[in-house]
Coordinates of C-alpha atoms in Angstrom, one line a residue:
Chain A
M1 CA -54.1 -59.4 -24.6
I2 CA -54.1 -60.9 -21.1
R3 CA -51.9 -58.9 -18.8
W4 CA -49.5 -61.0 -16.8
P5 CA -49.9 -59.4 -13.3
R6 CA -53.6 -59.9 -13.4
R7 CA -53.1 -63.5 -14.3
A8 CA -50.7 -63.8 -11.4
A9 CA -53.4 -62.6 -9.0
E10 CA -55.8 -65.1 -10.5
E11 CA -53.3 -67.9 -10.0
G12 CA -53.7 -67.8 -6.2
G13 CA -50.8 -65.6 -5.3
L14 CA -48.1 -67.8 -6.8
P15 CA -45.0 -65.8 -7.9
T16 CA -44.9 -65.2 -11.6
L17 CA -41.9 -66.1 -13.8
R18 CA -41.4 -62.4 -14.3
T19 CA -41.3 -61.7 -10.5
I20 CA -38.8 -64.5 -10.0
L21 CA -36.6 -63.3 -12.9
A22 CA -36.9 -59.7 -11.7
R23 CA -36.0 -60.7 -8.2
G24 CA -33.1 -62.7 -9.3
H25 CA -31.8 -59.9 -11.5
F26 CA -32.3 -57.3 -8.8
R27 CA -30.3 -59.4 -6.4
L28 CA -27.6 -59.9 -9.0
V29 CA -27.4 -56.3 -9.8
V30 CA -27.3 -55.2 -6.2
L31 CA -24.6 -57.8 -5.4
A32 CA -22.5 -56.9 -8.4
V33 CA -22.8 -53.1 -7.7
L34 CA -22.0 -53.6 -4.0
L35 CA -19.0 -55.7 -4.7
A36 CA -17.8 -53.2 -7.3
A37 CA -18.4 -50.3 -4.9
V38 CA -16.7 -52.0 -2.0
S39 CA -13.7 -53.0 -3.9
L40 CA -13.4 -49.6 -5.6
T41 CA -13.9 -47.8 -2.3
V42 CA -11.3 -50.0 -0.5
G43 CA -8.9 -49.8 -3.4
G44 CA -9.4 -46.1 -3.8
A45 CA -9.1 -45.4 -0.1
M46 CA -5.8 -47.3 0.0
L47 CA -4.5 -45.6 -3.1
L48 CA -5.6 -42.2 -1.8
R49 CA -4.0 -42.8 1.5
S50 CA -0.7 -43.8 0.1
Y51 CA -0.8 -40.7 -2.3
A52 CA -1.7 -38.5 0.7
Q53 CA 1.3 -39.9 2.5
L54 CA 3.5 -39.2 -0.4
N55 CA 2.0 -35.8 -0.9
L56 CA 2.6 -34.9 2.7
Q57 CA 6.2 -36.0 2.4
L58 CA 6.6 -34.0 -0.7
A59 CA 5.0 -30.9 1.0
A60 CA 7.5 -31.4 3.9
K61 CA 10.4 -31.6 1.5
T62 CA 9.2 -28.5 -0.3
L63 CA 8.8 -26.6 2.9
S64 CA 12.1 -27.8 4.2
Y65 CA 13.7 -26.4 1.0
A66 CA 11.8 -23.2 1.2
V67 CA 12.5 -22.4 4.8
E68 CA 16.1 -23.5 4.8
P69 CA 17.8 -20.1 4.3
A70 CA 15.4 -18.4 6.7
V71 CA 16.2 -21.0 9.3
Y72 CA 19.9 -20.5 8.6
F73 CA 19.5 -16.7 9.0
G74 CA 17.4 -17.4 12.1
D75 CA 14.7 -15.2 10.6
T76 CA 11.4 -16.4 12.0
E77 CA 9.4 -13.9 9.9
A78 CA 11.1 -15.2 6.8
V79 CA 10.2 -18.8 7.9
H80 CA 6.6 -17.7 8.2
E81 CA 6.7 -16.2 4.8
A82 CA 8.3 -19.2 3.2
I83 CA 5.5 -21.3 4.7
R84 CA 2.9 -18.9 3.4
S85 CA 4.5 -19.1 -0.1
V86 CA 4.0 -22.8 -0.2
D87 CA 0.4 -22.4 0.8
A88 CA -0.3 -25.9 1.8
R89 CA -3.6 -25.3 3.6
E90 CA -5.3 -28.2 1.7
T91 CA -2.9 -30.8 3.0
I92 CA -1.4 -29.4 6.2
Q93 CA -3.0 -28.5 9.4
R94 CA 0.2 -27.6 11.4
I95 CA 3.8 -27.0 10.7
E96 CA 6.5 -26.9 13.3
V97 CA 10.0 -25.6 12.3
S98 CA 12.8 -25.8 14.8
G99 CA 16.4 -24.7 14.5
K100 CA 19.3 -26.8 15.6
A101 CA 19.8 -25.2 19.0
D102 CA 17.0 -22.6 19.3
G103 CA 14.2 -25.2 19.8
L104 CA 10.9 -24.4 18.2
L105 CA 11.3 -21.5 15.8
V106 CA 7.9 -21.3 14.2
A107 CA 4.6 -23.1 14.6
W108 CA 2.3 -22.4 11.8
E109 CA -1.5 -23.1 11.7
P110 CA -4.1 -21.9 9.3
E111 CA -5.8 -18.7 10.5
A112 CA -9.0 -19.0 12.5
G113 CA -12.0 -20.1 10.4
R114 CA -9.9 -22.2 8.1
Q115 CA -8.8 -24.7 10.6
D116 CA -10.0 -28.3 10.5
N117 CA -13.2 -29.2 12.2
A118 CA -13.5 -32.2 14.6
F119 CA -14.3 -34.7 11.8
E120 CA -11.5 -33.5 9.6
M121 CA -9.1 -33.8 12.6
W122 CA -10.4 -37.4 13.2
V123 CA -9.9 -38.4 9.5
S124 CA -6.5 -36.7 9.6
R125 CA -5.4 -38.8 12.5
L126 CA -6.7 -41.8 10.7
V127 CA -4.8 -41.1 7.5
W128 CA -1.6 -39.8 9.2
P129 CA -1.2 -41.3 12.6
S130 CA 2.0 -39.4 13.0
A131 CA 3.5 -36.2 11.7
V132 CA 6.0 -36.3 8.9
E133 CA 9.4 -35.2 10.1
M134 CA 12.0 -33.9 7.7
P135 CA 15.5 -32.6 8.6
I136 CA 16.5 -29.2 7.1
H137 CA 19.9 -29.4 5.5
G138 CA 22.1 -26.5 5.2
Q139 CA 24.3 -25.6 2.2
S140 CA 27.0 -28.0 3.3
G141 CA 24.6 -30.8 3.9
D142 CA 24.6 -30.6 7.7
V143 CA 21.4 -30.5 9.5
I144 CA 20.5 -27.0 10.6
G145 CA 17.0 -27.8 11.9
K146 CA 13.9 -29.9 11.4
I147 CA 10.4 -29.5 10.1
K148 CA 7.4 -31.4 11.4
V149 CA 4.3 -31.4 9.2
F150 CA 0.9 -32.6 10.4
G151 CA -1.4 -33.7 7.6
S152 CA -4.9 -32.3 7.1
A153 CA -7.7 -34.3 5.6
H154 CA -9.4 -31.1 4.4
G155 CA -8.5 -31.3 0.8
L156 CA -8.6 -35.1 0.8
L157 CA -12.2 -35.0 2.1
S158 CA -13.5 -32.5 -0.4
Y159 CA -11.8 -34.5 -3.1
S160 CA -13.3 -37.8 -1.7
M161 CA -16.7 -36.1 -1.5
M162 CA -16.6 -35.3 -5.1
G163 CA -15.4 -38.9 -5.8
V164 CA -18.3 -40.2 -3.8
V165 CA -20.8 -38.1 -5.6
V166 CA -19.5 -39.1 -9.0
G167 CA -19.3 -42.7 -7.9
L168 CA -22.9 -42.6 -6.7
C169 CA -24.0 -41.2 -10.0
C170 CA -22.1 -43.9 -11.8
L171 CA -23.6 -46.6 -9.5
G172 CA -27.1 -45.2 -10.2
L173 CA -26.5 -45.3 -13.9
T174 CA -25.2 -48.8 -13.6
V175 CA -28.3 -49.9 -11.7
L176 CA -30.6 -48.2 -14.2
A177 CA -28.8 -49.7 -17.2
T178 CA -28.7 -53.2 -15.7
R179 CA -32.4 -53.0 -14.8
M180 CA -33.3 -52.0 -18.3
L181 CA -31.3 -54.9 -19.8
A182 CA -32.8 -57.3 -17.3
R183 CA -36.3 -56.1 -18.1
K184 CA -35.6 -56.6 -21.8
L185 CA -34.4 -60.1 -21.1
E186 CA -37.5 -60.8 -18.9
E187 CA -39.7 -59.5 -21.7
E188 CA -38.0 -61.8 -24.2
V189 CA -38.4 -64.9 -22.0
V190 CA -41.8 -64.2 -20.5
Q191 CA -43.6 -63.0 -23.6
P192 CA -43.7 -66.3 -25.4
L193 CA -44.8 -68.1 -22.3
V194 CA -47.6 -65.5 -21.8
H195 CA -48.6 -66.2 -25.3
V196 CA -48.7 -69.9 -24.7
A197 CA -50.7 -69.4 -21.6
E198 CA -53.1 -67.1 -23.4
V199 CA -53.7 -69.6 -26.2
A200 CA -54.2 -72.5 -23.7
A201 CA -56.7 -70.4 -21.8
A202 CA -58.6 -69.5 -25.0
V203 CA -58.7 -73.2 -26.0
R204 CA -59.9 -74.2 -22.5
N205 CA -62.5 -71.5 -21.9
E206 CA -63.7 -70.5 -25.4
R207 CA -63.2 -73.9 -27.1
E208 CA -61.1 -72.1 -29.8
F209 CA -59.4 -75.3 -30.9
G210 CA -58.3 -73.5 -34.1
R211 CA -55.9 -71.3 -32.2
R212 CA -52.1 -72.0 -32.6
I213 CA -49.0 -70.7 -30.9
A214 CA -46.8 -68.4 -32.9
P215 CA -43.2 -69.6 -33.4
S216 CA -40.8 -68.3 -30.7
S217 CA -37.2 -67.1 -31.0
I218 CA -36.2 -69.3 -28.0
A219 CA -35.3 -72.9 -29.0
E220 CA -36.9 -74.6 -25.9
V221 CA -40.1 -72.5 -26.1
D222 CA -40.3 -73.1 -29.9
R223 CA -40.0 -76.9 -29.4
F224 CA -42.6 -76.7 -26.7
S225 CA -44.8 -74.5 -28.9
S226 CA -44.7 -76.9 -31.9
D227 CA -45.5 -79.9 -29.6
F228 CA -48.3 -77.9 -28.1
N229 CA -49.6 -77.0 -31.5
G230 CA -49.5 -80.7 -32.5
L231 CA -51.5 -81.5 -29.4
L232 CA -54.0 -78.8 -30.2
A233 CA -54.4 -80.1 -33.8
E234 CA -55.2 -83.6 -32.4
L235 CA -57.5 -82.1 -29.8
E236 CA -59.3 -80.1 -32.6
W237 CA -59.7 -83.3 -34.7
W238 CA -61.0 -85.2 -31.7
H239 CA -63.4 -82.4 -30.8
K240 CA -64.8 -82.2 -34.3
S241 CA -65.4 -85.9 -34.7
F242 CA -66.9 -86.0 -31.2
V243 CA -69.3 -83.2 -32.1
S244 CA -70.4 -84.7 -35.4
E245 CA -70.9 -88.1 -33.8
N246 CA -72.9 -86.4 -31.1
Q247 CA -75.0 -84.7 -33.7
A248 CA -75.6 -87.9 -35.6
L249 CA -76.6 -89.7 -32.3
A250 CA -78.9 -86.8 -31.4
H251 CA -80.5 -87.0 -34.9
M252 CA -80.9 -90.7 -34.6
A253 CA -82.5 -90.4 -31.2
D254 CA -85.4 -88.4 -32.5
H255 CA -85.6 -89.2 -36.2
D256 CA -86.8 -92.1 -38.2
T257 CA -83.9 -93.6 -40.1
L258 CA -86.0 -94.8 -43.0
T259 CA -87.8 -91.6 -44.0
G260 CA -85.7 -89.0 -42.2
L261 CA -88.9 -87.6 -40.6
G262 CA -89.0 -87.0 -36.8
N263 CA -90.0 -90.0 -34.7
R264 CA -92.6 -90.4 -32.0
A265 CA -90.3 -88.9 -29.3
L266 CA -89.7 -85.8 -31.3
F267 CA -93.4 -85.6 -32.1
E268 CA -94.4 -85.7 -28.5
R269 CA -91.9 -82.9 -27.7
E270 CA -92.9 -80.8 -30.6
L271 CA -96.6 -81.3 -29.8
G272 CA -96.1 -80.0 -26.3
R273 CA -94.2 -77.1 -27.6
A274 CA -96.9 -76.3 -30.1
I275 CA -99.5 -76.3 -27.4
E276 CA -97.4 -73.9 -25.3
R277 CA -96.8 -71.7 -28.3
A278 CA -100.5 -71.7 -29.1
D279 CA -101.5 -70.8 -25.5
A280 CA -99.0 -68.0 -25.5
T281 CA -100.0 -66.5 -28.8
K282 CA -103.7 -67.4 -28.6
Q283 CA -103.5 -69.0 -32.0
A284 CA -104.8 -72.3 -33.1
F285 CA -102.9 -75.2 -34.7
A286 CA -104.0 -78.5 -36.2
L287 CA -102.8 -82.1 -35.8
L288 CA -103.2 -84.3 -38.8
Y289 CA -103.0 -88.1 -38.3
I290 CA -102.3 -90.0 -41.5
D291 CA -102.3 -93.7 -42.1
I292 CA -101.8 -95.7 -45.3
D293 CA -104.7 -97.9 -46.1
H294 CA -104.0 -101.6 -46.5
F295 CA -100.3 -101.2 -45.8
K296 CA -100.1 -104.8 -44.5
L297 CA -101.3 -105.9 -47.9
I298 CA -98.7 -103.9 -49.7
N299 CA -96.0 -105.4 -47.4
D300 CA -97.3 -108.9 -48.1
T301 CA -97.6 -108.5 -51.9
C302 CA -94.6 -106.3 -52.7
G303 CA -92.2 -107.4 -49.9
H304 CA -90.7 -105.3 -47.1
A305 CA -88.5 -103.4 -49.6
G306 CA -91.6 -102.4 -51.5
G307 CA -93.3 -101.4 -48.2
D308 CA -90.2 -99.3 -47.3
R309 CA -90.2 -97.7 -50.7
V310 CA -93.9 -96.7 -50.2
L311 CA -93.2 -95.3 -46.8
K312 CA -90.3 -93.2 -48.1
E313 CA -92.4 -92.0 -51.0
V314 CA -95.2 -91.0 -48.7
A315 CA -92.8 -89.2 -46.4
S316 CA -91.3 -87.1 -49.3
R317 CA -94.7 -86.3 -50.7
L318 CA -95.9 -85.2 -47.3
L319 CA -92.9 -82.8 -47.0
A320 CA -93.5 -81.6 -50.5
A321 CA -97.2 -80.8 -49.8
L322 CA -96.5 -79.0 -46.5
R323 CA -95.5 -75.4 -46.0
A324 CA -92.0 -74.8 -44.6
R325 CA -93.2 -74.2 -41.0
D326 CA -95.3 -77.3 -40.8
Q327 CA -93.7 -80.4 -39.4
A328 CA -94.2 -84.1 -40.4
F329 CA -93.4 -87.2 -38.2
R330 CA -93.4 -90.9 -38.7
L331 CA -94.9 -92.3 -35.5
G332 CA -94.3 -95.9 -36.4
G333 CA -95.4 -98.5 -39.0
D334 CA -97.5 -96.7 -41.6
E335 CA -98.6 -94.0 -39.2
F336 CA -97.7 -90.4 -39.9
A337 CA -98.5 -87.1 -38.0
V338 CA -98.3 -83.5 -39.2
L339 CA -98.4 -80.4 -37.1
V340 CA -99.9 -77.5 -39.1
D341 CA -99.0 -74.2 -37.5
A342 CA -101.2 -71.1 -37.4
W343 CA -102.9 -71.2 -40.7
G344 CA -104.4 -68.4 -42.6
S345 CA -107.5 -68.5 -44.8
E346 CA -105.6 -69.8 -47.8
A347 CA -104.3 -72.8 -45.9
S348 CA -106.8 -74.3 -43.5
P349 CA -106.4 -77.8 -42.2
D350 CA -109.0 -79.1 -44.6
H351 CA -107.2 -77.4 -47.5
I352 CA -104.0 -79.1 -46.4
R353 CA -105.8 -82.4 -46.2
G354 CA -106.9 -81.9 -49.7
R355 CA -103.4 -81.1 -50.8
L356 CA -102.1 -84.2 -49.1
L357 CA -104.7 -86.4 -50.7
D358 CA -103.9 -84.9 -54.0
A359 CA -100.2 -85.6 -53.5
M360 CA -100.9 -89.2 -52.8
A361 CA -103.1 -89.6 -55.9
E362 CA -100.1 -90.3 -58.1
P363 CA -99.2 -94.0 -58.1
V364 CA -95.9 -95.0 -56.4
A365 CA -93.3 -96.6 -58.7
L366 CA -91.9 -99.8 -57.1
D367 CA -89.8 -101.0 -60.0
E368 CA -89.3 -99.9 -63.6
D369 CA -92.4 -101.5 -64.6
E370 CA -94.4 -101.9 -61.4
E371 CA -96.6 -99.2 -59.9
I372 CA -98.9 -99.2 -56.9
R373 CA -101.7 -96.9 -56.1
I374 CA -102.0 -95.9 -52.5
L375 CA -104.7 -94.5 -50.4
V376 CA -104.3 -92.6 -47.1
S377 CA -106.7 -91.8 -44.4
V378 CA -106.4 -88.4 -42.7
G379 CA -107.8 -87.4 -39.3
I380 CA -107.7 -83.8 -38.2
A381 CA -108.0 -82.3 -34.7
S382 CA -107.4 -78.7 -34.1
Y383 CA -106.3 -77.1 -30.9
P384 CA -107.9 -75.6 -28.8
R385 CA -111.2 -76.3 -30.5
D386 CA -111.2 -80.1 -30.4
A387 CA -109.1 -80.8 -27.3
R388 CA -107.4 -78.9 -24.5
D389 CA -104.4 -81.2 -24.0
A390 CA -102.0 -83.3 -26.0
Q391 CA -103.4 -86.7 -25.2
A392 CA -106.9 -85.7 -26.0
L393 CA -105.8 -84.0 -29.2
V394 CA -104.0 -87.1 -30.3
R395 CA -107.0 -89.3 -29.4
C396 CA -109.3 -86.9 -31.3
A397 CA -107.1 -86.9 -34.4
D398 CA -106.9 -90.7 -34.3
Q399 CA -110.7 -91.1 -34.0
H400 CA -111.2 -88.7 -36.9
M401 CA -108.8 -90.8 -39.0
Y402 CA -110.5 -94.1 -38.2
T403 CA -113.9 -92.6 -38.8
S404 CA -112.8 -91.4 -42.2
K405 CA -111.1 -94.8 -42.9
R406 CA -114.2 -96.8 -41.8
R407 CA -116.5 -94.6 -43.9
R408 CA -114.4 -95.1 -47.0
N409 CA -113.9 -98.9 -46.3
L410 CA -117.7 -99.2 -46.0
R411 CA -118.1 -97.4 -49.2
V412 CA -115.5 -99.6 -50.8
I413 CA -117.1 -102.7 -49.4
Chain B
M1 CA 21.4 -14.3 -17.2
L2 CA 19.9 -17.3 -15.5
L3 CA 20.3 -15.6 -12.1
R4 CA 18.6 -12.5 -13.4
L5 CA 15.7 -14.6 -14.6
L6 CA 15.5 -16.4 -11.3
A7 CA 15.6 -13.2 -9.4
A8 CA 12.9 -11.7 -11.6
V9 CA 10.7 -14.8 -11.1
V10 CA 11.2 -14.6 -7.3
L11 CA 10.5 -10.9 -7.3
L12 CA 7.3 -11.4 -9.4
A13 CA 6.2 -14.3 -7.4
S14 CA 6.0 -12.7 -4.0
P15 CA 4.7 -9.1 -4.2
A16 CA 2.5 -9.6 -1.2
A17 CA 5.4 -11.0 0.9
A18 CA 7.5 -8.0 -0.1
N19 CA 4.9 -5.6 1.4
V20 CA 5.0 -7.5 4.7
R21 CA 8.8 -7.7 4.8
A22 CA 9.3 -4.0 4.1
T23 CA 8.0 -3.0 7.5
Q24 CA 9.8 -5.6 9.6
A25 CA 13.4 -6.1 10.7
A26 CA 15.0 -9.4 9.9
L27 CA 17.5 -10.1 12.6
P28 CA 16.9 -8.8 16.1
L29 CA 19.5 -6.8 17.9
E30 CA 21.9 -8.4 20.4
G31 CA 23.4 -7.1 23.6
G32 CA 27.0 -5.9 23.9
P33 CA 28.8 -2.6 23.1
D34 CA 27.5 -2.6 19.5
P35 CA 24.0 -4.2 19.3
Y36 CA 24.3 -4.3 15.5
A37 CA 27.6 -6.2 15.3
I38 CA 26.3 -9.7 15.8
P39 CA 23.2 -9.4 13.5
V40 CA 25.4 -7.9 10.8
A41 CA 27.9 -10.7 11.2
R42 CA 25.2 -13.3 11.0
T43 CA 23.5 -11.7 8.0
V44 CA 26.8 -11.4 6.0
A45 CA 27.9 -14.9 6.9
S46 CA 24.5 -16.3 5.9
I47 CA 24.6 -14.5 2.6
I48 CA 28.1 -15.9 2.0
E49 CA 26.9 -19.3 3.0
Y50 CA 24.2 -19.1 0.2
S51 CA 26.6 -17.7 -2.4
R52 CA 28.6 -19.6 -4.9
W53 CA 31.9 -18.5 -6.5
P54 CA 33.1 -19.8 -9.8
Q55 CA 36.1 -21.2 -8.0
D56 CA 36.0 -22.6 -4.5
H57 CA 38.6 -21.2 -2.3
P58 CA 39.5 -22.8 1.1
S59 CA 39.1 -19.4 2.7
I60 CA 36.7 -16.5 2.0
R61 CA 38.8 -13.4 1.4
L62 CA 36.8 -10.7 3.1
C63 CA 38.1 -7.3 2.0
M64 CA 37.1 -4.3 4.1
A65 CA 37.0 -1.0 2.2
G66 CA 36.9 2.2 4.2
P67 CA 35.9 2.5 7.8
A68 CA 33.3 -0.1 8.7
E69 CA 31.2 0.5 11.8
H70 CA 29.5 -2.9 12.5
A71 CA 31.8 -5.4 10.7
E72 CA 34.2 -6.3 13.5
R73 CA 32.4 -9.6 14.4
I74 CA 32.0 -10.9 10.8
A75 CA 35.3 -12.8 10.7
E76 CA 34.4 -14.6 13.9
R77 CA 31.5 -16.4 12.3
P78 CA 32.0 -20.0 11.5
L79 CA 31.7 -21.1 7.9
T80 CA 30.8 -24.5 6.7
R81 CA 32.9 -26.7 4.4
S82 CA 35.9 -26.0 6.6
R83 CA 36.3 -22.6 5.2
A84 CA 37.4 -19.6 7.2
F85 CA 37.4 -15.9 6.7
M86 CA 40.5 -14.2 5.7
P87 CA 40.0 -10.5 6.5
L88 CA 41.9 -8.0 4.4
A89 CA 41.8 -4.2 4.5
I90 CA 42.0 -2.4 1.2
D91 CA 42.2 1.2 0.5
T92 CA 41.9 1.6 -3.3
P93 CA 39.4 0.0 -5.7
A94 CA 42.3 -1.5 -7.8
E95 CA 43.3 -3.6 -4.8
S96 CA 40.1 -5.5 -4.9
L97 CA 40.9 -7.0 -8.3
G98 CA 41.7 -10.7 -7.9
Q99 CA 42.2 -10.5 -4.1
C100 CA 38.7 -10.4 -2.8
D101 CA 35.8 -12.8 -2.6
V102 CA 33.7 -10.5 -0.6
L103 CA 34.0 -6.7 -0.6
Y104 CA 32.5 -5.0 2.5
I105 CA 32.2 -1.3 1.7
G106 CA 32.3 0.8 4.9
R107 CA 31.3 4.3 5.5
M108 CA 32.1 6.5 2.5
G109 CA 30.5 8.8 0.0
L110 CA 28.3 7.4 -2.7
D111 CA 30.9 8.2 -5.4
D112 CA 33.6 6.4 -3.5
Q113 CA 31.3 3.4 -3.1
R114 CA 30.6 3.5 -6.8
R115 CA 34.3 3.4 -7.6
F116 CA 34.7 0.2 -5.6
T117 CA 31.6 -1.4 -7.0
D118 CA 32.7 -0.5 -10.6
A119 CA 36.0 -2.1 -10.0
A120 CA 34.3 -5.3 -8.7
R121 CA 31.9 -5.4 -11.6
D122 CA 32.2 -8.5 -13.8
K123 CA 34.5 -10.1 -11.2
P124 CA 33.6 -12.9 -8.8
V125 CA 33.2 -10.5 -5.9
L126 CA 30.2 -10.2 -3.6
T127 CA 29.8 -6.6 -2.8
I128 CA 28.1 -5.5 0.5
A129 CA 27.5 -1.9 1.3
E130 CA 27.1 -0.8 4.9
N131 CA 26.2 2.8 4.4
D132 CA 23.7 2.7 1.4
P133 CA 20.2 2.1 2.6
A134 CA 18.7 3.1 -0.8
C135 CA 21.2 0.7 -2.5
R136 CA 22.3 3.2 -5.1
S137 CA 26.0 2.3 -5.0
Q138 CA 25.6 -0.7 -7.3
A139 CA 26.6 -2.9 -4.4
M140 CA 24.9 -6.3 -4.6
V141 CA 23.8 -6.3 -1.0
C142 CA 23.0 -3.2 1.1
L143 CA 22.6 -3.6 4.8
L144 CA 19.7 -1.8 6.5
F145 CA 20.0 -0.7 10.1
E146 CA 16.7 -0.3 11.6
A147 CA 15.6 0.5 15.2
N148 CA 15.0 -3.1 16.1
G149 CA 17.3 -5.1 13.9
V150 CA 19.3 -5.6 10.7
S151 CA 17.9 -6.5 7.3
F152 CA 19.2 -6.1 3.8
R153 CA 18.3 -4.9 0.4
I154 CA 19.6 -6.4 -2.9
N155 CA 20.4 -4.9 -6.2
I156 CA 19.1 -7.3 -8.7
D157 CA 21.0 -5.6 -11.5
A158 CA 24.3 -5.9 -9.8
I159 CA 23.6 -9.4 -8.8
S160 CA 22.8 -10.4 -12.3
R161 CA 26.0 -8.9 -13.6
S162 CA 28.1 -10.4 -11.0
H163 CA 29.8 -13.8 -11.3
V164 CA 28.8 -14.7 -7.8
R165 CA 25.6 -16.7 -7.6
I166 CA 23.4 -16.0 -4.7
D167 CA 20.7 -18.6 -3.8
P168 CA 17.4 -17.1 -5.0
R169 CA 15.8 -18.1 -1.6
V170 CA 18.1 -15.6 0.0
L171 CA 17.0 -12.9 -2.3
R172 CA 13.5 -13.5 -1.0
L173 CA 14.7 -12.7 2.5
S174 CA 15.7 -9.2 1.4
V175 CA 13.7 -6.1 1.7
Q176 CA 12.2 -5.5 -1.7
G177 CA 11.9 -2.2 -3.5
G178 CA 13.5 1.2 -2.9
A179 CA 16.4 0.8 -5.4
P180 CA 16.1 3.3 -8.2

């Protein structure tokens, strides 16, 4: 499995599909979360502010009700007590109660240590720019005094702090959940493409034309995959036919089409190789030159088809007489060559010559009722005894063959 | 019954406040020949202001029983809802029946005070005792004369029996405890 990031690095620093998707998702998530956070914060702050205002008014009303008899009695201690009984520390930082004529009766503030700090004062002023003023009504409904309440952001701030913490936790969860979903989506989109890229790379680098892309669950990718698979199938077919044609051509280049034996070109290559091998292993090998006697005569009397028939027969008999590791070639016309590799005592070149001659003893059937007896001349040269290079070896084998032919022709004549 | 409940709630709700109040005078003294006269008048008038009778009368009939020492300025106090005090001196408990809205009991023995409060029981009469700091006379409100001012004690039992309804917020202004 090829990992995507490494491939990305191989591809010259271009951004991967996954990075683009991830980046897009990340921006989307951040934007959505920010928008939600901002609208929630603004909405929440406005709601909180209006509730705080209402709350302060309610507190002022409650206080006004609680201190009313005390104000009527003119009992400042009782006013203090009534204020204490309401215990509005969380929402109120200062209360001023004044009677109708007496001026300021009571000014209440939380005891030292529980008073608002500078930040709370600042927020308080922001939330409640002015104090809430409430008249104190007596039993008959006439105003007997008034109460002034200054709001405190103390409770509001601790409540908001809690809200902020909870909100941040929720935002974190949202980001996490969205990231997970986005990752899953990326996986689903990117995985099939990674697979396609992997198959394409395998086809290109390892020539695995047999590879195919698995069907995908995404319609576009699936269509692409099937087209790609079709292309691959065509490519595979082309590749196969190209290879087999190449092989045929290569075979034709160094093989004789009539007999199927190697031709002169192959022979020269194999001879060079045999010399190298013999030099390396310090072993001897032999070159046999074979020529069909009076082949021209056979051609003239039996026609070229008969001549071809004879050549083919000679080739197959040669192969049958040789060991598996010996090689036979048709050099041209009626000339054949055999390379006899590293022989043992049981198969010396002379022994092989004998076997070849034996093989040729049988007449060749030209037709159903026509046979022809053939004779071959064989010249042997062995390396490195007779010659030290290929040309000399060939010449030597050739000479030996002609010597043998002349001797027999003389005898025949 | 409702009042008793309210009073009980108020009493239960502010035990801490009660401790504080017990040591402090409510209304400070004023100058003049009788420094207690004005605070007493103010206290009585305020309690009356926060009291409700079953029937509203255009005037508050203030009955004085026995010799009162600090009550001479009460009738001067203004009242809201265009009511006015109508002072009345009574000598016997029977006289309080049907004539009085407020019965101010002056200096007399505890038994005499009891006779007046017994007569006022189950009637729409607000009873105020001047000379009963421990509030044992079954008067609804007992004035307390302290060195630096005037405050009052209430008798929850008497208030709950009475047909006069006192605003529970006023009850909170009273000095708590002490009544047997």
